[in-house]
């Protein structure tokens, strides 16, 4: 099976992206059969933080609990999978990307790198790893991009794109990348809004 979008990194950005993409499927005919996968090795900054200042989120929530809430939230959409694994290598091919994990090889048409700012240790010739001058501490990285785009069908989201190290910035950046991908599919500005009945 070839996924439509694989997101590497299941932190604030990865879930922001996945939730927006997945929520489009039952709203637009052109998104109906799309399949998504998050691959994550469970080292999100959320594992270390406690959150008081995220708008709309219960003050003082532990990051691990916030992560769990996002996982549960994503389960409401059946078109999304979450795989616990480390990605070691990616190859660009004509149809998209070959993603080589610990014990499996996965194919995707579009790829989102939401891997955070600590390191990028995936062997992948398409990306340029740079010093993250927007990080509050030294020795952090970002991936060179223009408005989240690295090259055709290849996006970076969250701290790896250079946004400030705040939950809402990373989460919103993932959402923004999802909207960019939806736009590339339907050819016009795309958002996913639910309306109260
Ligand atoms: C101690 C601490 C306290 C914080 N407190 C606050 C706060 O109070 N308020 C606030 O707004 N923000 C806070 N933050 C910042 C916030 O947590 C981050 O901005 C946010 O988590 C970044 O999201 P991200 O998705 O870009 O990266 P992350 O959440 O770090 O997610 C990146 C994910 O990619 C995965 N990954 C990377 N490489 C691979 C690979 N090769 N294969 C598979 N998976 C991979 C990582 O394991 C990780 O799960 C805090 C951060 C820390 C560390």
Short mmCIF file of C-alpha atoms in Angstrom, two decimals, residues 8 87-90 100 113 115 119-125 127:
data_model
loop_
_atom_site.label_atom_id
_atom_site.label_comp_id
_atom_site.label_asym_id
_atom_site.label_seq_id
_atom_site.Cartn_x
_atom_site.Cartn_y
_atom_site.Cartn_z
CA UNK A 8 7.60 11.52 10.48
CA UNK A 87 13.05 6.14 10.46
CA UNK A 88 16.65 5.55 9.38
CA UNK A 89 16.69 6.38 5.69
CA UNK A 90 14.49 7.97 3.02
CA UNK A 100 13.07 2.82 5.63
CA UNK A 113 9.16 15.92 8.35
CA UNK A 115 11.06 15.72 13.62
CA UNK A 119 18.76 16.49 15.48
CA UNK A 120 18.01 15.13 12.05
CA UNK A 121 19.73 11.77 11.78
CA UNK A 122 17.76 10.31 8.88
CA UNK A 123 19.89 9.56 5.81
CA UNK A 124 18.11 11.64 3.16
CA UNK A 125 19.84 13.52 0.36
CA UNK A 127 17.31 17.91 2.96
#
